[in-house]
Coordinates of C-alpha atoms and ligand atoms in Angstrom, one line a residue:
M17 CA 76.9 109.1 105.4
T18 CA 76.1 105.5 106.3
C19 CA 78.5 103.4 104.2
K20 CA 78.0 105.2 100.9
R21 CA 80.4 104.6 98.1
L22 CA 83.4 106.8 98.6
H23 CA 84.4 108.1 95.2
S24 CA 88.2 108.3 95.3
D25 CA 89.4 108.2 91.7
Q26 CA 87.9 108.9 88.4
T27 CA 87.7 105.7 86.3
A28 CA 90.8 105.6 84.2
P29 CA 91.0 103.6 80.9
F30 CA 92.5 100.2 81.2
P31 CA 96.2 100.7 80.9
Q32 CA 98.2 98.4 78.7
P33 CA 102.0 99.2 78.5
A34 CA 103.8 96.3 76.8
P35 CA 106.6 94.7 78.8
S36 CA 109.9 96.1 77.8
Q37 CA 112.3 93.9 75.9
S38 CA 115.4 94.9 77.7
S39 CA 116.1 94.1 81.3
A40 CA 117.4 97.3 82.9
P41 CA 120.5 96.6 85.0
S42 CA 119.8 97.0 88.7
A43 CA 122.0 97.4 91.7
L44 CA 119.8 94.9 93.4
P45 CA 118.9 92.3 90.8
R46 CA 116.7 90.2 93.1
T47 CA 114.7 93.2 94.3
A48 CA 114.4 94.8 90.9
G49 CA 115.6 98.1 92.3
E50 CA 113.2 98.1 95.2
T51 CA 114.6 98.6 98.7
P52 CA 114.1 95.2 100.4
A53 CA 111.9 95.0 103.5
W54 CA 110.4 92.1 105.5
W55 CA 107.0 93.7 105.3
K56 CA 107.2 93.7 101.5
E57 CA 108.2 90.0 101.4
G58 CA 105.8 88.7 104.0
T59 CA 102.2 87.5 103.7
V60 CA 100.0 88.7 106.5
Y61 CA 97.5 86.4 108.2
Q62 CA 94.6 88.3 109.9
I63 CA 93.4 86.8 113.1
Y64 CA 90.0 87.8 114.5
P65 CA 90.9 86.7 118.1
K66 CA 87.4 86.2 119.4
S67 CA 86.6 83.8 116.5
F68 CA 89.9 81.9 116.2
Y69 CA 90.3 79.3 118.9
D70 CA 88.7 79.2 122.3
S71 CA 91.0 77.6 124.8
S72 CA 89.0 78.4 127.9
G73 CA 85.6 77.1 126.9
N74 CA 83.8 80.5 127.4
G75 CA 82.7 80.6 123.8
K76 CA 85.1 83.2 122.8
G77 CA 88.4 82.8 121.1
D78 CA 91.4 83.9 123.2
L79 CA 95.1 84.7 123.2
P80 CA 96.2 81.3 124.6
G81 CA 94.1 79.8 121.8
I82 CA 96.2 81.6 119.2
L83 CA 99.3 80.4 120.9
L84 CA 98.1 76.8 120.6
K85 CA 97.5 77.2 116.9
L86 CA 100.9 78.8 116.0
D87 CA 102.1 75.6 114.3
Y88 CA 99.1 75.6 112.0
I89 CA 99.7 79.3 111.2
Q90 CA 103.3 78.7 110.5
S91 CA 102.5 75.8 108.3
L92 CA 100.6 78.1 106.0
G93 CA 103.9 79.9 105.0
V94 CA 102.6 83.2 106.2
D95 CA 105.1 85.6 107.9
I96 CA 103.2 88.2 109.8
L97 CA 100.1 88.0 112.1
W98 CA 97.7 90.9 112.4
L99 CA 95.5 90.7 115.5
N100 CA 92.2 92.6 115.6
P101 CA 91.8 94.5 118.9
V102 CA 92.4 92.6 122.1
Y103 CA 92.4 95.6 124.5
Q104 CA 90.2 96.3 127.4
S105 CA 86.9 97.4 126.0
P106 CA 83.1 97.3 126.6
W107 CA 83.0 95.6 123.2
R108 CA 80.2 97.8 121.8
D109 CA 82.0 97.6 118.4
N110 CA 83.9 94.4 118.9
G111 CA 86.9 95.9 120.5
Y112 CA 87.2 99.0 118.3
D113 CA 86.0 100.9 121.4
I114 CA 89.0 100.8 123.6
S115 CA 88.7 101.7 127.3
S116 CA 92.4 101.0 128.2
Y117 CA 95.1 100.8 125.6
R118 CA 97.6 99.1 128.0
Q119 CA 95.4 96.3 129.2
I120 CA 94.1 93.1 127.6
L121 CA 90.4 92.3 127.8
P122 CA 90.2 89.5 130.5
E123 CA 87.9 87.3 128.4
L124 CA 90.7 87.1 125.8
G125 CA 93.6 86.6 128.1
T126 CA 96.2 88.5 130.2
M127 CA 99.2 90.6 129.4
E128 CA 101.3 87.6 130.2
D129 CA 99.5 85.7 127.4
M130 CA 100.1 88.5 125.1
T131 CA 103.8 88.5 125.9
A132 CA 103.9 84.7 125.4
L133 CA 102.2 85.1 122.1
I134 CA 104.7 87.7 120.9
R135 CA 107.6 85.4 122.0
G136 CA 106.0 82.3 120.4
V137 CA 105.5 84.2 117.1
H138 CA 109.1 85.5 117.1
A139 CA 110.4 82.0 118.0
R140 CA 108.9 80.7 114.8
G141 CA 110.5 83.5 112.7
M142 CA 107.2 85.3 112.2
R143 CA 106.1 88.8 113.3
I144 CA 103.0 90.3 114.8
I145 CA 101.2 93.6 114.5
M146 CA 98.3 94.9 116.5
D147 CA 95.4 97.2 115.7
L148 CA 95.9 100.8 116.7
V149 CA 92.6 102.5 117.2
V150 CA 93.3 106.2 117.8
N151 CA 90.6 108.1 115.9
H152 CA 88.3 107.4 118.9
T153 CA 88.2 105.7 122.2
S154 CA 85.4 104.1 124.2
D155 CA 83.2 106.5 126.1
Q156 CA 84.4 104.4 129.1
H157 CA 88.0 105.4 128.6
P158 CA 89.3 107.4 131.6
W159 CA 90.3 110.3 129.2
F160 CA 86.7 110.7 128.1
Q161 CA 85.4 110.3 131.6
E162 CA 87.7 113.1 132.8
S163 CA 87.0 115.2 129.7
R164 CA 83.3 115.1 130.3
R165 CA 83.5 115.8 134.0
N166 CA 86.1 118.6 133.9
P167 CA 85.6 121.2 131.2
Q168 CA 88.5 123.3 132.7
G169 CA 90.9 120.3 133.1
R170 CA 93.9 119.2 131.2
K171 CA 91.9 116.7 129.2
A172 CA 89.0 119.1 128.5
D173 CA 89.6 119.1 124.8
Y174 CA 90.9 115.6 124.2
Y175 CA 87.6 115.1 122.3
W176 CA 85.5 117.2 120.0
W177 CA 83.2 119.1 122.3
R178 CA 80.9 121.8 121.2
P179 CA 78.5 124.0 123.3
G180 CA 74.8 124.3 122.6
T181 CA 71.5 123.1 123.7
P182 CA 70.2 119.5 123.6
D183 CA 67.9 120.2 120.7
S184 CA 70.4 121.6 118.2
P185 CA 73.6 119.7 117.4
P186 CA 76.6 121.6 116.0
N187 CA 76.0 120.1 112.5
R188 CA 73.9 117.5 110.7
W189 CA 76.7 115.0 110.0
Q190 CA 75.6 111.3 110.1
S191 CA 77.7 108.6 111.7
F192 CA 79.0 105.5 109.8
F193 CA 76.8 103.2 111.8
G194 CA 73.6 105.3 111.2
G195 CA 72.1 108.1 113.2
P196 CA 73.7 111.5 114.0
A197 CA 77.4 111.9 114.5
W198 CA 76.8 114.1 117.6
S199 CA 75.5 113.1 121.0
W200 CA 74.6 115.4 123.9
D201 CA 76.4 114.7 127.1
E202 CA 74.3 115.5 130.2
T203 CA 77.4 115.6 132.5
R204 CA 79.3 118.3 130.6
K205 CA 76.1 119.8 129.0
A206 CA 77.7 119.8 125.6
W207 CA 77.8 117.9 122.3
Y208 CA 80.6 115.5 121.4
L209 CA 81.5 114.1 118.0
H210 CA 81.5 110.4 117.2
L211 CA 81.9 109.3 113.6
F212 CA 81.0 105.8 114.7
S213 CA 78.7 104.8 117.6
P214 CA 77.9 107.2 120.4
H215 CA 80.1 104.9 122.6
Q216 CA 83.1 105.8 120.4
P217 CA 83.8 109.6 120.9
D218 CA 86.4 111.0 118.4
L219 CA 89.7 112.1 119.8
N220 CA 90.8 115.6 119.1
W221 CA 94.2 115.3 117.4
E222 CA 94.6 119.1 117.4
N223 CA 95.6 118.8 121.0
P224 CA 99.4 118.2 121.3
A225 CA 99.2 116.6 124.8
L226 CA 96.8 114.0 123.4
R227 CA 99.1 113.2 120.6
R228 CA 102.0 112.8 123.0
E229 CA 100.0 110.3 125.0
I230 CA 99.2 108.3 121.9
Y231 CA 102.9 108.2 120.8
A232 CA 103.9 107.1 124.3
M233 CA 101.4 104.3 124.2
M234 CA 102.7 103.2 120.8
D235 CA 106.2 103.2 122.1
W236 CA 105.1 101.1 125.0
W237 CA 103.7 98.4 122.7
L238 CA 106.7 98.5 120.4
D239 CA 108.9 98.1 123.4
K240 CA 106.9 95.0 124.4
G241 CA 108.1 93.6 121.1
I242 CA 105.3 93.9 118.6
D243 CA 106.4 94.6 115.0
G244 CA 104.0 97.3 114.0
F245 CA 100.4 98.5 113.7
R246 CA 97.4 98.3 111.5
M247 CA 96.0 101.8 112.0
D248 CA 92.2 102.0 112.2
V249 CA 90.6 104.7 110.1
I250 CA 93.9 106.6 110.4
N251 CA 93.0 109.0 107.6
F252 CA 90.1 110.4 109.6
I253 CA 92.1 111.8 112.5
S254 CA 92.5 115.3 111.2
K255 CA 89.2 117.2 111.1
N256 CA 88.5 120.6 109.7
P257 CA 88.0 122.4 113.1
D258 CA 85.1 124.5 111.6
L259 CA 83.2 121.2 111.2
P260 CA 81.2 122.5 108.2
E261 CA 78.2 120.8 106.8
G262 CA 78.6 118.9 103.6
T263 CA 76.6 118.4 100.4
P264 CA 74.2 117.0 101.5
P265 CA 74.6 118.5 105.0
E266 CA 74.7 115.0 106.5
D267 CA 77.9 114.2 104.6
G268 CA 80.9 115.4 106.6
R269 CA 83.4 113.2 104.8
P270 CA 85.2 116.0 102.9
F271 CA 86.0 117.6 106.3
F272 CA 87.6 114.6 108.0
I273 CA 88.8 112.2 105.3
N274 CA 92.4 112.9 104.4
G275 CA 91.9 116.1 106.5
P276 CA 93.9 119.3 106.6
R277 CA 96.7 118.2 109.0
I278 CA 96.7 114.4 108.3
H279 CA 100.2 114.4 106.7
E280 CA 101.6 116.6 109.4
F281 CA 100.3 114.3 112.1
L282 CA 101.6 111.1 110.4
Q283 CA 105.0 112.6 109.9
E284 CA 105.1 113.7 113.5
M285 CA 104.1 110.2 114.6
H286 CA 106.9 108.8 112.4
R287 CA 109.4 111.2 113.9
E288 CA 108.3 110.6 117.5
V289 CA 107.7 106.8 117.4
L290 CA 108.7 105.0 114.3
D291 CA 112.0 106.5 113.2
G292 CA 114.8 104.1 113.8
R293 CA 112.5 101.2 114.4
D294 CA 111.9 98.4 111.8
T295 CA 108.1 98.2 111.8
L296 CA 105.2 97.6 109.6
T297 CA 102.6 100.4 109.5
V298 CA 99.5 99.9 107.5
G299 CA 96.8 102.5 107.6
E300 CA 93.1 101.8 106.9
C301 CA 92.3 104.6 104.6
S302 CA 88.7 104.5 103.3
G303 CA 88.2 107.3 100.8
A304 CA 91.9 107.5 99.8
S305 CA 92.6 107.7 96.1
T306 CA 95.7 106.2 94.5
A307 CA 97.2 109.7 94.6
D308 CA 96.6 109.9 98.3
A309 CA 98.1 106.4 98.6
V310 CA 101.3 107.7 97.1
L311 CA 101.4 110.6 99.7
Y312 CA 100.8 108.1 102.5
T313 CA 103.3 105.5 101.4
D314 CA 106.1 107.2 99.6
P315 CA 109.1 106.3 101.8
A316 CA 110.7 109.7 101.3
R317 CA 107.7 111.3 103.1
R318 CA 108.1 109.1 106.2
E319 CA 104.5 108.5 107.0
L320 CA 103.2 104.9 106.5
N321 CA 104.5 101.8 104.8
Q322 CA 101.2 100.8 103.2
I323 CA 97.5 101.6 103.2
F324 CA 94.3 99.7 102.7
G325 CA 92.5 101.5 99.9
M326 CA 88.9 100.6 99.7
D327 CA 88.1 101.0 96.0
L328 CA 87.8 97.2 95.4
M329 CA 85.8 96.7 98.6
E330 CA 83.3 99.3 97.4
I331 CA 83.0 98.0 93.9
D332 CA 79.4 96.8 94.6
Y333 CA 78.3 99.9 96.7
S334 CA 75.4 101.6 95.0
P335 CA 74.6 105.4 95.6
Q336 CA 72.3 104.1 98.3
G337 CA 75.2 102.4 100.1
K338 CA 76.4 98.9 100.8
W339 CA 73.1 97.4 101.8
I340 CA 71.7 97.8 98.2
P341 CA 74.6 96.4 96.2
R342 CA 75.0 97.0 92.5
P343 CA 76.3 94.6 89.9
W344 CA 80.0 95.0 89.0
S345 CA 82.1 93.7 86.1
Y346 CA 85.4 92.0 85.6
R347 CA 86.6 95.0 83.7
E348 CA 85.9 97.3 86.7
M349 CA 87.7 94.8 89.0
K350 CA 90.8 94.7 86.8
E351 CA 90.7 98.4 86.3
I352 CA 90.8 99.0 90.0
L353 CA 93.6 96.5 90.7
S354 CA 95.7 97.7 87.7
R355 CA 95.3 101.3 88.6
W356 CA 96.6 100.7 92.2
Q357 CA 99.4 98.6 90.9
L358 CA 100.6 101.1 88.3
T359 CA 100.2 104.2 90.4
L360 CA 102.2 102.9 93.3
E361 CA 104.9 101.3 91.2
G362 CA 108.2 102.7 92.4
R363 CA 106.5 105.3 94.5
G364 CA 104.9 103.5 97.4
W365 CA 103.7 100.0 98.3
N366 CA 100.4 98.2 97.9
T367 CA 98.3 96.0 100.1
L368 CA 96.3 93.1 98.5
F369 CA 93.2 91.9 100.2
L370 CA 89.7 90.6 99.3
S371 CA 88.4 90.0 102.8
N372 CA 88.6 91.4 106.3
H373 CA 86.5 91.6 109.4
D374 CA 84.5 94.4 107.9
Q375 CA 83.7 92.7 104.7
P376 CA 81.8 89.8 103.3
R377 CA 84.1 86.9 102.4
G378 CA 86.0 87.6 99.2
L379 CA 85.0 84.2 97.9
S380 CA 81.3 85.0 98.1
R381 CA 81.8 88.4 96.4
F382 CA 84.3 87.6 93.7
G383 CA 84.1 83.8 93.3
D384 CA 81.4 81.2 92.9
P385 CA 81.0 79.3 96.2
Q386 CA 77.9 77.5 94.9
N387 CA 79.3 75.9 91.7
H388 CA 83.1 76.3 91.8
R389 CA 84.0 76.8 95.4
E390 CA 87.4 75.3 95.5
D391 CA 88.5 76.4 92.0
S392 CA 87.3 80.0 92.5
A393 CA 88.9 80.1 96.0
K394 CA 92.2 79.0 94.4
M395 CA 92.0 81.6 91.7
L396 CA 91.4 84.4 94.2
A397 CA 94.3 83.2 96.4
A398 CA 96.5 83.3 93.3
L399 CA 95.3 86.8 92.6
L400 CA 96.3 87.9 96.1
L401 CA 99.6 86.2 96.1
T402 CA 100.8 87.2 92.6
L403 CA 100.0 90.9 92.3
K404 CA 102.6 93.3 93.7
G405 CA 102.1 94.3 97.3
T406 CA 101.7 92.7 100.7
P407 CA 98.9 90.1 100.8
Y408 CA 96.5 90.0 103.7
I409 CA 94.6 86.8 104.3
L410 CA 91.7 86.6 106.7
Q411 CA 91.6 83.4 108.9
G412 CA 89.7 80.8 107.0
E413 CA 90.4 82.3 103.6
E414 CA 93.1 79.7 103.1
L415 CA 90.3 77.0 103.3
G416 CA 88.1 78.6 100.7
L417 CA 85.5 79.7 103.3
P418 CA 82.4 81.5 101.9
N419 CA 80.0 83.8 103.8
P420 CA 78.3 81.9 106.7
A421 CA 75.2 83.8 105.5
Y422 CA 73.4 83.2 108.8
P423 CA 69.8 82.5 108.1
Q424 CA 68.0 84.4 110.9
L425 CA 68.0 88.0 112.1
H426 CA 68.8 86.9 115.7
H427 CA 72.1 85.3 114.5
Y428 CA 73.7 88.7 113.8
R429 CA 75.9 90.4 116.3
D430 CA 77.6 93.3 114.7
I431 CA 76.5 96.8 115.7
E432 CA 76.4 98.0 112.1
S433 CA 74.1 95.0 111.1
L434 CA 71.9 95.5 114.2
N435 CA 71.5 99.2 113.4
F436 CA 70.7 98.3 109.8
I437 CA 68.1 95.8 110.8
S438 CA 66.2 98.3 113.0
Q439 CA 66.4 101.1 110.3
A440 CA 65.3 98.7 107.5
Q441 CA 62.4 97.5 109.6
K442 CA 61.4 101.2 110.2
D443 CA 61.7 101.8 106.5
G444 CA 59.3 98.9 105.7
W445 CA 61.8 96.3 104.3
K446 CA 60.5 92.7 104.3
E447 CA 62.3 90.3 106.6
S448 CA 63.4 88.3 103.5
E449 CA 65.0 91.5 102.0
I450 CA 66.8 92.3 105.2
L451 CA 68.2 88.8 105.5
K452 CA 69.3 88.8 101.9
A453 CA 71.2 92.1 102.5
L454 CA 72.8 90.7 105.7
Q455 CA 73.7 87.4 104.1
E456 CA 75.6 89.3 101.3
Q457 CA 77.0 92.3 103.1
S458 CA 77.0 92.0 106.9
R459 CA 80.4 92.4 108.6
D460 CA 79.5 89.2 110.6
N461 CA 80.3 87.2 107.4
G462 CA 84.0 87.8 108.1
R463 CA 83.7 87.0 111.8
S464 CA 82.4 83.5 112.1
P465 CA 84.4 81.0 114.1
M466 CA 87.4 79.3 112.4
P467 CA 86.4 75.7 111.4
W468 CA 89.2 73.5 112.8
H469 CA 87.5 70.1 112.2
G470 CA 84.2 68.6 111.2
S471 CA 83.0 67.1 114.4
G472 CA 81.1 68.3 117.5
D473 CA 78.8 71.3 117.6
T474 CA 81.4 74.0 116.8
G475 CA 83.9 72.5 114.4
G476 CA 86.6 72.5 117.1
F477 CA 86.3 76.2 117.9
S478 CA 85.0 76.0 121.4
R479 CA 83.9 73.5 124.1
G480 CA 81.3 76.1 125.2
T481 CA 78.6 78.0 123.4
P482 CA 80.2 80.2 120.7
W483 CA 79.5 83.9 120.9
I484 CA 78.4 83.8 117.3
N485 CA 77.2 80.7 115.5
P486 CA 79.7 78.3 113.9
H487 CA 80.1 78.4 110.2
P488 CA 77.2 76.3 108.8
L489 CA 79.6 74.5 106.5
Y490 CA 82.2 73.5 109.1
Q491 CA 81.6 69.8 108.6
T492 CA 82.8 69.9 105.0
I493 CA 85.1 72.9 105.0
N494 CA 87.7 72.7 107.8
A495 CA 91.4 72.8 108.4
E496 CA 91.7 69.1 109.4
N497 CA 90.2 67.6 106.3
Q498 CA 92.2 69.9 104.0
D499 CA 95.5 69.5 105.8
N500 CA 96.6 66.3 104.1
N501 CA 94.7 66.7 100.9
P502 CA 97.1 67.9 98.2
A503 CA 94.2 69.0 96.0
S504 CA 92.6 71.3 98.7
P505 CA 92.5 75.1 98.8
L506 CA 94.7 74.9 101.9
A507 CA 97.4 72.9 100.0
W508 CA 97.2 75.3 97.1
F509 CA 97.6 78.2 99.4
R510 CA 100.7 76.7 100.9
R511 CA 102.1 76.2 97.4
L512 CA 101.5 79.8 96.6
T513 CA 103.3 81.1 99.7
A514 CA 106.2 78.8 98.9
L515 CA 106.3 80.1 95.4
R516 CA 106.4 83.7 96.6
K517 CA 109.4 82.8 98.7
K518 CA 111.1 81.1 95.7
E519 CA 110.4 83.7 93.1
P520 CA 111.6 87.2 93.9
A521 CA 109.8 88.5 90.8
L522 CA 106.5 87.8 92.7
I523 CA 107.7 90.2 95.5
Y524 CA 109.7 92.9 93.8
G525 CA 109.1 92.4 90.1
Q526 CA 107.4 95.2 88.2
F527 CA 103.8 94.8 87.4
Y528 CA 102.7 95.1 83.8
P529 CA 99.1 94.6 82.8
A530 CA 98.8 92.5 79.6
E531 CA 96.2 92.3 76.8
P532 CA 93.8 89.8 78.3
G533 CA 92.4 88.4 75.1
D534 CA 89.0 88.2 76.7
H535 CA 87.3 90.4 79.3
R536 CA 86.9 87.5 81.7
I537 CA 90.7 87.0 81.8
F538 CA 93.1 88.9 84.1
R539 CA 96.6 88.6 82.6
F540 CA 99.7 90.4 83.8
F541 CA 103.5 90.1 84.0
R542 CA 105.7 90.3 87.0
R543 CA 109.2 91.2 85.8
S544 CA 112.5 91.3 87.6
P545 CA 115.9 91.6 85.9
D546 CA 116.4 87.8 85.6
S547 CA 112.9 86.4 85.2
Q548 CA 109.5 87.2 84.0
L549 CA 106.3 85.6 85.2
E550 CA 103.1 85.7 83.2
I551 CA 100.0 85.2 85.3
I552 CA 96.7 84.4 83.7
L553 CA 93.6 84.1 85.8
N554 CA 90.2 83.2 84.5
L555 CA 88.0 85.3 86.8
S556 CA 84.8 83.6 85.5
P557 CA 82.8 80.4 85.8
E558 CA 83.0 80.0 82.0
H559 CA 85.3 78.2 79.6
V560 CA 87.4 80.9 77.8
S561 CA 89.3 80.4 74.7
L562 CA 92.3 82.6 74.2
P563 CA 93.6 83.8 70.8
P564 CA 96.8 82.3 69.3
R565 CA 98.7 85.7 69.5
I566 CA 98.6 85.2 73.3
T567 CA 99.0 81.5 73.6
E568 CA 101.8 81.0 71.0
A569 CA 104.4 82.7 73.2
W570 CA 103.9 80.0 75.9
A571 CA 106.0 77.5 73.9
Q572 CA 109.1 79.4 75.1
T573 CA 108.2 79.4 78.7
A574 CA 107.7 76.9 81.6
L575 CA 104.3 76.4 83.2
I576 CA 105.3 76.5 86.9
I577 CA 101.9 76.2 88.6
Q578 CA 98.3 75.6 87.5
S579 CA 94.9 75.1 88.9
P580 CA 92.6 73.1 88.6
G581 CA 94.9 70.1 88.6
Q582 CA 97.0 67.9 90.7
P583 CA 100.3 69.3 92.1
N584 CA 103.3 68.5 90.0
Q585 CA 101.2 67.7 87.1
T586 CA 100.4 70.3 84.5
E587 CA 98.1 69.9 81.5
P588 CA 99.4 70.0 78.0
I589 CA 99.3 73.7 76.9
T590 CA 95.8 74.3 75.7
T591 CA 94.3 77.6 74.6
V592 CA 91.1 77.1 76.5
F593 CA 90.9 78.2 80.1
R594 CA 88.6 76.2 82.3
P595 CA 86.3 78.0 84.9
Y596 CA 88.6 79.9 87.3
E597 CA 91.7 78.4 85.8
V598 CA 95.1 79.8 87.0
R599 CA 98.4 79.4 85.1
I600 CA 101.7 81.0 85.8
Y601 CA 104.4 80.7 83.1
K602 CA 108.0 81.6 83.7
K603 CA 110.7 82.8 81.4
N604 CA 114.3 83.4 82.4
L605 CA 115.7 86.6 81.0
Ligands
LIG16 O1 82.7 98.5 107.9 C1 82.5 99.4 107.2 C2 81.5 99.3 106.1 O2 80.6 98.3 106.4 C3 83.3 100.6 107.2 O3 82.6 101.7 107.0 C4 84.1 100.6 108.4 O4 83.3 101.1 109.5 C5 85.3 101.5 108.2 O5 86.0 101.0 107.2 C6 86.1 101.7 109.4 O6 86.4 100.4 110.0 C7 87.2 100.4 111.1 O7 86.8 101.3 112.1 C8 85.5 101.0 112.7 C9 85.3 99.5 113.1 O8 84.0 99.2 113.4 C10 85.8 98.6 112.0 O9 85.7 97.2 112.4 C11 87.2 99.0 111.7 O10 87.9 98.1 110.8 C12 85.4 101.8 113.9 O11 86.5 101.7 114.7

């Protein structure tokens, strides 16, 4: 089951309800009837701590480094920071293998640094959430060590142990990183389940004592002042205890994705930890359909605030998986986005993201970094900040950073990429083919060091030798040279976050897809009781001419923001959209 496409929804026809002519009265006009919440209004900035800013010179980004860059982060107009894992860990999967939930990895800082960061973030009026990785731990975690040593002890079934002999695993499930999902443990003389690497044994959520330990740990962190959690593969925590084989036998996904007790567990977690606290909870939910998303995020069900659905991230997965991508179309992209928007309207809450630490850069996938880097980056930023939901921006995305596309095999660090390289070599792939796949799809594309300025060997990331190579384009793409350039992607990003703060319709307004006039155009409305915004995005590198039935209505509206172009200067209304052009028209109702 190595990273195959997860079919979550049937493809639905592109929906086209016309915007209603009457503005329904609402008790909360600015929020268009939605219950207001900071996590609906905020934009999230994802920090990959090891690649953000190295204050110590050891080649790895660290917590004091983030603290030093808080003014920059605040200047973006973002409101919430999400930190990838910073816990004690042997770092087999870049911190997603935690060996102590209540300690910070010394290379990244101390608990005092973490407390100072929480304070610094709050002092600037922002919030901070941390990764919660509770589908599995590291095999070095004391729970696993005790569990493997003491089959009669209290922690004996904190993990998925099965008896047997070393030559016959309990089933043929494959892990997400390649290879079997079961390993034989010589100490306990039994098999244990790991959906990821053998160093990441899966926790057994059937055990109530384990669940209580996890809730206590969550409480502990919330008491320290963090504002919520990004929950890693949270919809994998409930497994069918029979652990049946799938079709094909290697595919166990039907038996642990959105598993039998998942909603019960999340509701219990809500009751035990989250009730009465004002937190942001966002679940990473690969394999969740839009219908599942409603179940997870409907506030009445008291589970999560939001989930990351993966349909858009898997748009280019072929039946052979992510390493052999397939072509995708603008129609498919719009269909996925519109389906998630429409299904969650009034029933849950969306996340909006095109990049993260597991994905190639959104710009390289959905834009044109070769020929229209800045304009396509601006269009994608507009897409993220004008649809309905909470936007998540990966560090560097505000600069229009494409994939680093490292040119040699030895540049890659990620466990999934390294496993792919050895498997592809065994399967007889040519080196050039392996490199091409990595340059397009490796998770390391989202993990390169943040380019702060154009000089030195690392673009201001570190005084030492970076753990992974600097971004090859840091001399031209960096925060310093965009900071005072009003035409830069960074300046555009700041204008968009400011616009979201000014226009409640961009937060709470209902989403209506509109007739695009051309398949390369994404056109939609955001409507609140007192205003309607019309957003038109040219998704393509081509000039697109729109028909008069669409363009004539613009005479009654104001063009409030446009790209390409200089700020405060809009072009006369034309019917031709330039490559990756963005326009937002506003009409008061
Ligand atoms: O990265 C993927 C595809 O290339 C996914 O299959 C990914 O492994 C999956 O979305 C789960 O991701 C999360 O859990 C993993 C960790 O490696 C990822 O970094 C994390 O985001 C295991 O903890």
